[in-house]
Amino acid sequence: MKITGQNTIAAPVEKVWESLLDPRVLVATIPGCERLEETGENAYAMTVSAGVAAIRGTYSGACTLSDLVPHESLTMKLQGAGAPGTIDAGVAVRFERAGDTTVLSYDADAVVGGMIGGVGQRMLTSVSRRMAAEFFGNVEKAIAGVLPAAPTADAGRVASAGDRVETRGETPTVFAAPQRSASDDRSFLTGVAVGGALVLAGAIVGGILGRRR
Amino acid sequence: MTTRMMGAKVARVEDDRFVRGHGRYVDDVAPDALHAAVLRSPHAHARIRSIDVDAVLDLDGVHAVWTYEDLAPLAPAMGEPLPLLIPHPTLTHGRTQYALAKDEVNYVGEAIAFVVADDRYLAEDALDRIVVEYDLLPAVVGIDAARAAERLVHEDVPGNVAARMEQANGDAAAAIAAAPHTLSLDLEIERSACMPLEGRGVAARWDTDNGRLQLWTSTQTSTGVRAAVAAKLGLDLMRVDVITPDVGGGFGVKINHPWPEELLVPLAARLLGRAVKFTEDRREHFISSAHERGQQHHVEVGFDDEGRLLGLDVRFWHDNGAYTPYGLIVPIITSTQLLGPYKPGAYHVQFDSLYTNTVIVTPYRGAGRPQGCFVMERTMDAIAAYLGKDRTEVRSINLIQPDEMPYEHGLTFQDGRELTYDSGDFPTMLTKIKELVGWDEFETFRAEMAAQGRRVGIGLAAYVEGTGVGPYEGAHITVETSGKVKVATGLTTQGQGHQTAFAQIVADELGVPFEDVEITTGDTRRMPYAVGTFASRAAVMSGSAIHLAAKKTKEKALRIAAEALEADVEDLEIVDGVVQVKGSPGSGIGLGTVAVLSNPLRYAFDEASKAATQFNVGDPTKPPVAAGEEPGLEGKDFYSPPRSTFASGMHAVIVETDPLTAEITILKYAVVHDCGHLINPMIVEGQIHGGVAQGVGGALYERMAYDEAGQLQNASFMDFLMPYVTEVPTSIDIDHLETPSPLNPLGIKGAGEAGVIPGSAAFAAAIEDAEGFPITAMPISPSQLFDLRAAHHA
């Protein structure tokens, strides 16, 4: 399945790149993302929980990153699996300056398997695009200071906004999402399109790793 | 004299039960059972690195969780692959899966782990907690990829070729080379599936007191499942009872056995000492049962100026999916039944059966015949177009004539017997179908429609179908002392109306009221020797066996009655359940009384039995049961034919194609059908209606949308299209021809699959006729037709 799309964020590319590489922002803005954990050089583990009705569950994902060009592009590989299905994706993400705004385009080639692949397939592409718009909207809000940054971490040290993320310690840094109110959890479609969410989330995790370079 | 039942339009007696919701299916039995669920591979091709079930072990309400490693310790044969049911010498690289995957998975849906819990909810929740690590392997999806063999499904199967088979009659290549005209065609049919509304289901109860296994399964072969379960679980056959209750559709998919769950469920029931049940859900049916139909064909044909087939050479590629449990039955049928009612001067066929990382392929109603019919009939239409002749003329000149019967094709059929047509009248059939559809008036109709800006086309297709394949079926009949007649035959019922049709046969032969006859099918306790319901064989095989068993029962009744009535057997008849001197009503004794007399008793428990006790009946100087006789008014017999009997038919369809949207509408559908003598024309017509509906599906709607990674993207009824009543012609014009089979006592041939066979061929011909360009691949959607128009008018 190919998913391509484009979103414009009302902030300059440096600011967008910076924000997208901040895991506290990401955990708070990716629909359904609960946890990000560094597992090694260019490798990350994440948990996304989403779903409504029959297609529901928690996905565990892992991703690796390559081809990092700051403020321009990155490529990531993602594998995720959960009760509702699996995803195996490659995503190319490009950042383009457009005056004071940034045009972010993504080009994903995903194999979506399991129940979501067979039953939810026909909704995935359109819903993924919609979720991308939702996500970038959240990022825009985060940049504007409307959304709170992720407050908690566990296992290792508490990471506060503005800290540089250290990854070489014995204990990995784990970022957890803030509790969301029920009214925020509005996306029926999130459940159906969780594969799409993983694609996006993967792209973003890639961004986090990019920061370390 | 009782009215003869054979040939009468008797309304199906079982429908009263079905339409009131009183059918009893596997999921209805053992309501106290634990429920099983299966973890299935989300990947089309992968190595299993590890399976972690720790998170399931302590869950409340979970009774068992198994992976491959757990099976052999429970029953050694469970560690072996599932059986390859129908081996063949050319199936050089046959492969079957394990009940639970060992090391590798080869299609999305392959069973990996098995959980038994208090209910299905818990069982599925438990599955969610199992963590499997995979190393993904590249998937081989579709015939092109399988043929290219850049990737392999099974490492040890070169070229992905499970089998290569070749048959010939004469020198086709030479005949084609010498022919005045030749044509080449490439023709393709896509993958589809049977889609019975009741999926697979199995329930088992282990009787710890008696050490017996009782298994209910939604199958087309109770005896086959019984043998497989006994072998795999290491049980004596006599300790296993398999019962097939009502089945909500089979259409072929349920002839494959044993499914993993048919072994795992009884294994769990034995281990846990509890009833266990598995009920397949719809998505599971899409990805873990079986598909069929996917084939590519290349045709070389040589013919003369009249269109006479001088040489026909067909090469085709069959997608057998990831494994070959059912052997080569489907492609063998295509390769032989492709010939239809025609007699090419020389014929050569070769096929490759290819592995792909997709769901296994086993017969789907028609079983390779829709593809063969499509190939042959498209070839006929191409020849007609090339020569500028009427399509029926080209067919007519190639038909086998009635005086050539029995006709030997010089090939070997799917049952290992010679492909010899026993009877048929194809020229009469062609005349009838032309009349029925209005073939000769069509050009007038086309002109009328064209004047209104409407586009129509007509097509027809002919087929011959080998039905009633062996090896045998049997029947056992008991007349109770009440006069009621209990009949058991071993094959199963999945909608054929056996209670009605078989009771008609018994009523006629035994001379009993139709209402007094009760038919039991698919219960190994009542008839342990049987084969199964497939290949349109039930009426021919069990119908014949029941007829023969009724005959034996009647002979015995007359022997006993003759003694009681002091009459000659030759002077007796049975009318309405009473044995009487011919033409003398009121002189006889009821069959119930004969049943009493047949079983000399020591103990009396009612008036009837009192009459049969040893002080009351029999010659005191002779043994109570005469030498060579058995107690009881019973008859048992088996029918085993030398070879299949060949039914035939021709379908014609008129379609309208929307000039703008390419929507395809059916204006008229006509069927001429010959299945020999009809037991019940109403049931046969019902079978034809259902078959035509499924043929419409195969021609215009059904396909399996696999992506390149082997993910089935339309695994639900939202996306897999089947015709509703709105897509099936509102009226199907049917005409029968009755050319009796010389191979069985009733002169009957099978009718179950017939309706579906020529669907794709007839629709392709009609759409081609409407559009004016070749249709070489089916099914076809309006979008595809739209694109074809664009390509041809570009």
Coordinates of N, CA, C and O in Angstrom, one line a residue, chain B residues 94-227:
Chain B
G94 N 5.1 -32.5 -3.7 CA 3.9 -32.2 -2.9 C 4.3 -31.8 -1.5 O 5.3 -32.3 -0.9
R95 N 3.7 -30.8 -0.9 CA 4.0 -30.3 0.4 C 2.7 -30.1 1.1 O 1.7 -29.5 0.6
T96 N 2.6 -30.4 2.4 CA 1.5 -30.0 3.2 C 1.9 -29.3 4.5 O 3.1 -29.5 4.9
Q97 N 1.0 -28.6 5.1 CA 1.4 -27.8 6.3 C 1.3 -28.7 7.5 O 0.8 -29.8 7.5
Y98 N 1.8 -28.2 8.7 CA 1.6 -28.8 9.9 C 0.3 -28.3 10.6 O -0.1 -27.2 10.2
A99 N -0.2 -29.0 11.5 CA -1.4 -28.6 12.2 C -1.1 -27.2 12.9 O -2.0 -26.3 12.8
L100 N 0.1 -27.0 13.4 CA 0.5 -25.7 13.8 C 1.9 -25.5 13.2 O 2.7 -26.4 13.2
A101 N 2.2 -24.3 12.8 CA 3.3 -24.1 11.9 C 4.6 -24.5 12.6 O 4.8 -24.2 13.8
K102 N 5.5 -25.1 11.9 CA 6.8 -25.5 12.4 C 7.8 -24.7 11.7 O 8.0 -24.8 10.5
D103 N 8.5 -23.8 12.4 CA 9.6 -23.0 11.9 C 9.3 -22.0 10.8 O 9.9 -20.9 10.7
E104 N 8.3 -22.2 10.0 CA 8.0 -21.4 8.8 C 6.5 -21.2 8.5 O 5.8 -22.2 8.7
V105 N 6.2 -20.1 8.1 CA 4.8 -19.9 7.6 C 4.8 -19.5 6.2 O 5.7 -18.8 5.7
N106 N 3.8 -20.0 5.4 CA 3.8 -19.8 4.0 C 2.6 -19.1 3.4 O 2.4 -19.0 2.2
Y107 N 1.7 -18.7 4.3 CA 0.6 -17.8 3.8 C 0.0 -17.1 5.0 O 0.1 -17.5 6.1
V108 N -0.6 -15.9 4.7 CA -1.3 -15.2 5.8 C -2.5 -16.0 6.2 O -3.3 -16.4 5.3
G109 N -2.5 -16.4 7.4 CA -3.6 -17.2 7.9 C -3.2 -18.6 8.4 O -4.0 -19.3 9.0
E110 N -2.0 -19.0 8.1 CA -1.5 -20.3 8.5 C -1.5 -20.4 10.0 O -1.1 -19.4 10.7
A111 N -2.0 -21.5 10.6 CA -2.2 -21.6 12.0 C -0.8 -21.7 12.7 O 0.1 -22.5 12.3
I112 N -0.6 -21.0 13.8 CA 0.6 -21.0 14.5 C 0.4 -21.4 16.0 O 1.3 -22.2 16.5
A113 N -0.6 -21.0 16.6 CA -0.9 -21.4 18.0 C -2.3 -21.6 18.2 O -3.2 -21.1 17.5
F114 N -2.6 -22.4 19.3 CA -4.0 -22.8 19.5 C -4.3 -22.6 21.0 O -3.5 -23.1 21.8
V115 N -5.4 -22.0 21.3 CA -5.8 -21.7 22.6 C -7.2 -22.2 22.9 O -8.1 -22.1 22.1
V116 N -7.4 -22.8 24.1 CA -8.7 -23.3 24.5 C -9.0 -22.5 25.8 O -8.2 -22.5 26.7
A117 N -10.2 -21.9 25.8 CA -10.6 -21.1 26.9 C -12.1 -21.3 27.2 O -12.8 -21.9 26.5
D118 N -12.5 -20.6 28.3 CA -13.9 -20.8 28.7 C -14.9 -20.3 27.5 O -15.9 -20.9 27.4
D119 N -14.5 -19.2 26.9 CA -15.3 -18.8 25.7 C -14.4 -18.2 24.7 O -13.2 -18.0 24.9
R120 N -15.0 -17.8 23.6 CA -14.2 -17.4 22.4 C -13.5 -16.0 22.7 O -12.4 -15.7 22.3
Y121 N -14.2 -15.2 23.6 CA -13.6 -13.9 23.9 C -12.3 -14.1 24.6 O -11.3 -13.4 24.3
L122 N -12.4 -14.9 25.6 CA -11.1 -15.2 26.4 C -10.0 -15.8 25.5 O -8.9 -15.4 25.6
A123 N -10.5 -16.7 24.7 CA -9.5 -17.4 23.8 C -8.8 -16.4 22.9 O -7.6 -16.4 22.7
E124 N -9.6 -15.4 22.3 CA -9.0 -14.4 21.4 C -8.1 -13.4 22.2 O -7.1 -13.0 21.7
D125 N -8.6 -13.1 23.4 CA -7.7 -12.2 24.2 C -6.4 -12.9 24.5 O -5.4 -12.2 24.5
A126 N -6.5 -14.2 24.8 CA -5.2 -14.9 25.0 C -4.3 -14.9 23.8 O -3.1 -14.7 24.0
L127 N -4.9 -15.0 22.6 CA -4.1 -15.0 21.4 C -3.3 -13.7 21.3 O -2.2 -13.6 20.9
D128 N -4.0 -12.6 21.8 CA -3.3 -11.3 21.7 C -2.1 -11.2 22.5 O -1.2 -10.4 22.3
R129 N -2.0 -12.1 23.5 CA -0.8 -12.0 24.4 C 0.3 -12.9 23.9 O 1.4 -12.9 24.6
I130 N 0.1 -13.6 22.9 CA 1.2 -14.5 22.4 C 2.1 -13.6 21.5 O 1.6 -12.9 20.7
V131 N 3.4 -13.7 21.8 CA 4.3 -12.9 21.0 C 5.2 -13.8 20.1 O 5.8 -14.7 20.6
V132 N 5.1 -13.5 18.8 CA 5.8 -14.3 17.9 C 6.8 -13.4 17.2 O 6.5 -12.3 16.8
E133 N 8.0 -13.8 17.1 CA 9.1 -13.1 16.4 C 9.3 -13.7 15.0 O 9.5 -15.0 15.0
Y134 N 9.3 -12.9 14.0 CA 9.4 -13.5 12.6 C 10.7 -12.9 12.0 O 11.0 -11.8 12.2
D135 N 11.3 -13.7 11.1 CA 12.2 -13.1 10.1 C 11.4 -13.2 8.8 O 11.1 -14.3 8.3
L136 N 11.2 -12.0 8.2 CA 10.3 -12.0 7.0 C 11.1 -12.5 5.8 O 12.3 -12.2 5.7
L137 N 10.4 -13.2 5.0 CA 11.0 -13.7 3.7 C 10.2 -13.1 2.6 O 9.0 -12.8 2.8
P138 N 10.8 -13.0 1.4 CA 10.0 -12.4 0.3 C 8.9 -13.4 -0.1 O 9.1 -14.6 -0.1
A139 N 7.8 -12.8 -0.4 CA 6.6 -13.6 -0.8 C 6.5 -13.8 -2.3 O 6.8 -12.9 -3.1
V140 N 5.9 -15.0 -2.6 CA 5.6 -15.2 -4.0 C 4.1 -15.2 -4.2 O 3.4 -16.0 -3.6
V141 N 3.6 -14.2 -4.9 CA 2.2 -13.9 -5.0 C 1.8 -13.9 -6.5 O 2.3 -13.1 -7.2
G142 N 0.9 -14.7 -6.8 CA 0.4 -14.7 -8.2 C 1.2 -15.6 -9.1 O 2.3 -16.0 -8.8
I143 N 0.5 -16.0 -10.2 CA 1.1 -16.9 -11.1 C 2.3 -16.4 -11.8 O 3.3 -17.1 -12.0
D144 N 2.3 -15.1 -12.1 CA 3.5 -14.5 -12.8 C 4.8 -14.7 -11.9 O 5.8 -15.1 -12.4
A145 N 4.6 -14.3 -10.7 CA 5.7 -14.4 -9.7 C 6.2 -15.9 -9.5 O 7.3 -16.2 -9.4
A146 N 5.2 -16.8 -9.5 CA 5.5 -18.2 -9.3 C 6.3 -18.7 -10.5 O 7.2 -19.5 -10.4
R147 N 5.8 -18.3 -11.7 CA 6.5 -18.8 -12.9 C 7.9 -18.2 -13.0 O 8.8 -18.9 -13.4
A148 N 8.0 -16.9 -12.7 CA 9.3 -16.3 -12.8 C 10.3 -17.0 -11.8 O 11.5 -17.1 -12.1
A149 N 9.8 -17.4 -10.7 CA 10.6 -18.2 -9.7 C 11.9 -17.5 -9.3 O 12.9 -18.1 -9.0
E150 N 11.8 -16.1 -9.3 CA 12.9 -15.4 -8.7 C 13.0 -15.6 -7.2 O 14.0 -15.4 -6.6
R151 N 11.8 -15.9 -6.6 CA 11.8 -16.2 -5.2 C 11.1 -17.6 -5.1 O 10.2 -17.9 -6.0
L152 N 11.4 -18.3 -4.1 CA 10.8 -19.6 -3.9 C 9.9 -19.7 -2.7 O 10.2 -19.0 -1.7
V153 N 8.8 -20.4 -2.8 CA 7.9 -20.6 -1.7 C 8.5 -21.6 -0.7 O 8.7 -21.3 0.5
H154 N 8.9 -22.7 -1.3 CA 9.6 -23.8 -0.5 C 11.0 -23.9 -1.0 O 11.2 -24.1 -2.2
E155 N 12.0 -23.7 -0.1 CA 13.4 -23.7 -0.6 C 13.7 -24.9 -1.4 O 14.6 -24.8 -2.3
D156 N 13.1 -26.1 -1.1 CA 13.5 -27.3 -1.7 C 12.6 -27.6 -2.9 O 12.6 -28.8 -3.4
V157 N 11.9 -26.7 -3.4 CA 11.0 -26.9 -4.6 C 11.5 -26.0 -5.7 O 11.1 -24.8 -5.7
P158 N 12.3 -26.5 -6.6 CA 12.8 -25.6 -7.7 C 11.7 -25.1 -8.6 O 10.8 -25.8 -8.9
G159 N 11.8 -23.8 -8.9 CA 10.9 -23.2 -9.9 C 9.5 -23.1 -9.3 O 8.6 -22.8 -10.1
N160 N 9.3 -23.4 -8.0 CA 7.9 -23.3 -7.4 C 7.0 -24.4 -8.0 O 5.8 -24.3 -7.9
V161 N 7.6 -25.4 -8.7 CA 6.7 -26.3 -9.5 C 6.4 -27.5 -8.6 O 7.3 -28.3 -8.3
A162 N 5.2 -27.7 -8.2 CA 4.8 -28.8 -7.4 C 4.6 -30.1 -8.3 O 5.0 -31.2 -7.9
A163 N 4.1 -29.8 -9.5 CA 3.9 -30.9 -10.4 C 3.8 -30.4 -11.8 O 3.5 -29.3 -12.1
R164 N 4.3 -31.2 -12.7 CA 4.1 -31.0 -14.2 C 3.5 -32.2 -14.8 O 4.0 -33.3 -14.6
M165 N 2.4 -32.0 -15.4 CA 1.6 -33.2 -15.9 C 1.3 -33.0 -17.4 O 1.0 -31.9 -17.8
E166 N 1.4 -34.0 -18.1 CA 1.2 -33.9 -19.6 C 0.3 -35.1 -20.0 O 0.4 -36.2 -19.6
Q167 N -0.7 -34.8 -20.9 CA -1.5 -35.9 -21.5 C -1.7 -35.5 -23.0 O -1.7 -34.4 -23.4
A168 N -1.8 -36.6 -23.8 CA -2.0 -36.3 -25.2 C -2.8 -37.4 -25.8 O -2.8 -38.6 -25.4
N169 N -3.6 -37.1 -26.9 CA -4.2 -38.0 -27.7 C -3.9 -37.6 -29.1 O -4.4 -36.6 -29.6
G170 N -3.1 -38.4 -29.8 CA -2.6 -38.0 -31.1 C -1.5 -37.0 -31.1 O -1.0 -36.7 -30.0
D171 N -1.1 -36.5 -32.2 CA 0.1 -35.6 -32.3 C -0.5 -34.2 -32.6 O -0.6 -33.8 -33.8
A172 N -0.8 -33.5 -31.5 CA -1.4 -32.2 -31.7 C -0.5 -31.2 -32.4 O -0.9 -30.4 -33.3
A173 N 0.8 -31.2 -32.1 CA 1.7 -30.3 -32.7 C 1.8 -30.5 -34.2 O 1.7 -29.5 -35.0
A174 N 1.8 -31.7 -34.6 CA 1.9 -32.0 -36.1 C 0.5 -31.6 -36.7 O 0.5 -31.0 -37.8
A175 N -0.6 -31.9 -36.1 CA -1.9 -31.5 -36.6 C -2.0 -30.0 -36.8 O -2.6 -29.5 -37.8
I176 N -1.5 -29.3 -35.8 CA -1.6 -27.8 -35.9 C -0.7 -27.3 -37.0 O -1.1 -26.4 -37.8
A177 N 0.5 -27.9 -37.1 CA 1.5 -27.4 -38.1 C 0.9 -27.6 -39.5 O 1.1 -26.9 -40.4
A178 N 0.1 -28.7 -39.7 CA -0.5 -29.0 -41.0 C -1.8 -28.4 -41.2 O -2.3 -28.5 -42.4
A179 N -2.3 -27.7 -40.2 CA -3.7 -27.1 -40.4 C -3.7 -25.9 -41.3 O -2.8 -25.1 -41.3
P180 N -4.8 -25.7 -42.0 CA -4.9 -24.5 -42.9 C -4.9 -23.2 -42.1 O -4.4 -22.2 -42.6
H181 N -5.5 -23.2 -40.9 CA -5.5 -22.0 -40.1 C -5.1 -22.3 -38.7 O -5.3 -23.4 -38.1
T182 N -4.4 -21.4 -38.0 CA -4.0 -21.5 -36.6 C -4.3 -20.2 -35.9 O -4.4 -19.1 -36.4
L183 N -4.5 -20.4 -34.6 CA -4.7 -19.3 -33.7 C -3.9 -19.5 -32.4 O -3.8 -20.7 -32.0
S184 N -3.5 -18.5 -31.7 CA -2.9 -18.6 -30.4 C -3.8 -17.7 -29.4 O -4.1 -16.6 -29.8
L185 N -4.0 -18.2 -28.3 CA -4.8 -17.4 -27.3 C -4.1 -17.5 -25.9 O -3.6 -18.5 -25.6
D186 N -4.2 -16.4 -25.2 CA -3.8 -16.4 -23.8 C -5.0 -16.0 -23.0 O -5.6 -15.0 -23.2
L187 N -5.4 -16.9 -22.0 CA -6.6 -16.8 -21.3 C -6.4 -17.0 -19.8 O -5.6 -17.8 -19.4
E188 N -7.1 -16.1 -19.0 CA -6.8 -16.2 -17.6 C -8.1 -16.1 -16.8 O -9.0 -15.4 -17.1
I189 N -8.1 -16.9 -15.7 CA -9.1 -16.8 -14.7 C -8.5 -16.5 -13.3 O -7.5 -17.1 -13.0
E190 N -9.1 -15.6 -12.6 CA -8.6 -15.2 -11.3 C -9.0 -16.1 -10.2 O -10.0 -16.9 -10.3
R191 N -8.3 -15.9 -9.1 CA -8.6 -16.6 -7.9 C -10.0 -16.3 -7.2 O -10.4 -15.1 -7.3
S192 N -10.6 -17.2 -6.7 CA -11.9 -16.9 -6.0 C -12.0 -17.9 -4.9 O -11.1 -18.7 -4.6
A193 N -13.2 -18.0 -4.2 CA -13.4 -18.9 -3.2 C -14.9 -19.3 -3.0 O -15.8 -18.5 -3.4
C194 N -15.2 -20.4 -2.4 CA -16.5 -21.0 -2.3 C -17.4 -20.1 -1.5 O -18.6 -19.9 -1.8
M195 N -16.9 -19.6 -0.4 CA -17.7 -18.8 0.6 C -19.0 -19.4 1.1 O -20.1 -18.7 1.0
P196 N -19.0 -20.6 1.6 CA -20.3 -21.0 2.3 C -20.6 -20.1 3.4 O -19.7 -19.5 4.1
L197 N -21.9 -19.8 3.7 CA -22.2 -18.9 4.7 C -21.9 -19.5 6.1 O -21.5 -18.7 7.0
E198 N -22.0 -20.8 6.3 CA -21.4 -21.4 7.5 C -20.0 -21.7 7.2 O -19.7 -22.5 6.3
G199 N -19.1 -21.2 7.9 CA -17.7 -21.5 7.8 C -17.4 -22.9 8.3 O -18.3 -23.7 8.6
R200 N -16.1 -23.2 8.5 CA -15.7 -24.4 9.1 C -16.1 -24.4 10.5 O -16.2 -23.4 11.2
G201 N -16.3 -25.6 11.1 CA -16.6 -25.7 12.5 C -16.4 -27.1 12.9 O -16.6 -28.1 12.2
V202 N -16.0 -27.3 14.2 CA -15.7 -28.6 14.7 C -16.0 -28.6 16.2 O -15.6 -27.6 16.9
A203 N -16.6 -29.6 16.7 CA -16.8 -29.8 18.1 C -16.5 -31.2 18.5 O -16.8 -32.1 17.7
A204 N -15.9 -31.4 19.7 CA -15.6 -32.8 20.1 C -15.9 -33.0 21.5 O -15.8 -32.1 22.4
R205 N -16.2 -34.2 21.8 CA -16.5 -34.6 23.2 C -15.8 -36.0 23.4 O -15.9 -36.9 22.7
W206 N -15.0 -36.0 24.4 CA -14.3 -37.2 24.8 C -15.1 -37.9 25.9 O -15.3 -37.3 27.0
D207 N -15.5 -39.1 25.7 CA -16.3 -39.9 26.7 C -15.3 -40.6 27.5 O -14.8 -41.7 27.1
T208 N -14.9 -40.1 28.7 CA -13.9 -40.7 29.5 C -14.3 -42.1 30.0 O -13.5 -43.0 30.2
D209 N -15.6 -42.2 30.2 CA -16.1 -43.5 30.7 C -16.0 -44.6 29.7 O -15.6 -45.8 30.1
N210 N -16.2 -44.3 28.5 CA -16.2 -45.4 27.5 C -14.9 -45.3 26.6 O -14.7 -46.1 25.7
G211 N -14.1 -44.3 26.8 CA -12.9 -44.1 26.0 C -13.3 -43.9 24.5 O -12.7 -44.5 23.6
R212 N -14.3 -43.1 24.2 CA -14.7 -42.9 22.9 C -14.6 -41.4 22.5 O -14.9 -40.5 23.4
L213 N -14.4 -41.1 21.3 CA -14.4 -39.7 20.8 C -15.6 -39.5 19.9 O -15.9 -40.3 19.0
Q214 N -16.3 -38.4 20.2 CA -17.4 -38.1 19.4 C -17.1 -36.7 18.8 O -16.8 -35.7 19.5
L215 N -17.2 -36.6 17.5 CA -16.7 -35.4 16.8 C -17.8 -34.9 15.8 O -18.3 -35.7 15.0
W216 N -18.2 -33.7 15.9 CA -19.1 -33.1 15.0 C -18.3 -32.1 14.1 O -17.5 -31.3 14.6
T217 N -18.4 -32.2 12.8 CA -17.7 -31.3 12.0 C -18.5 -30.9 10.7 O -19.2 -31.7 10.2
S218 N -18.3 -29.7 10.3 CA -18.9 -29.2 9.1 C -18.1 -29.6 7.9 O -17.3 -28.8 7.4
T219 N -18.3 -30.8 7.5 CA -17.4 -31.4 6.4 C -18.2 -31.9 5.3 O -19.5 -32.1 5.4
Q220 N -17.6 -32.3 4.2 CA -18.2 -33.0 3.1 C -17.8 -34.5 3.2 O -18.1 -35.2 2.3
T221 N -17.0 -34.9 4.2 CA -16.7 -36.3 4.3 C -16.5 -36.7 5.8 O -15.4 -36.5 6.3
S222 N -17.5 -37.3 6.4 CA -17.4 -37.7 7.8 C -16.4 -38.8 7.9 O -15.6 -38.9 8.9
T223 N -16.4 -39.8 7.0 CA -15.6 -40.9 7.1 C -14.1 -40.5 6.9 O -13.2 -41.1 7.5
G224 N -13.9 -39.6 6.0 CA -12.5 -39.1 5.7 C -12.0 -38.5 7.0 O -10.8 -38.7 7.4
V225 N -12.8 -37.6 7.6 CA -12.3 -37.0 8.9 C -12.1 -38.0 10.0 O -11.1 -38.0 10.7
R226 N -13.0 -39.0 10.0 CA -12.8 -40.0 11.0 C -11.5 -40.7 10.9 O -10.8 -40.9 11.9
A227 N -11.2 -41.1 9.7 CA -9.9 -41.9 9.5 C -8.7 -41.0 9.8 O -7.8 -41.5 10.4

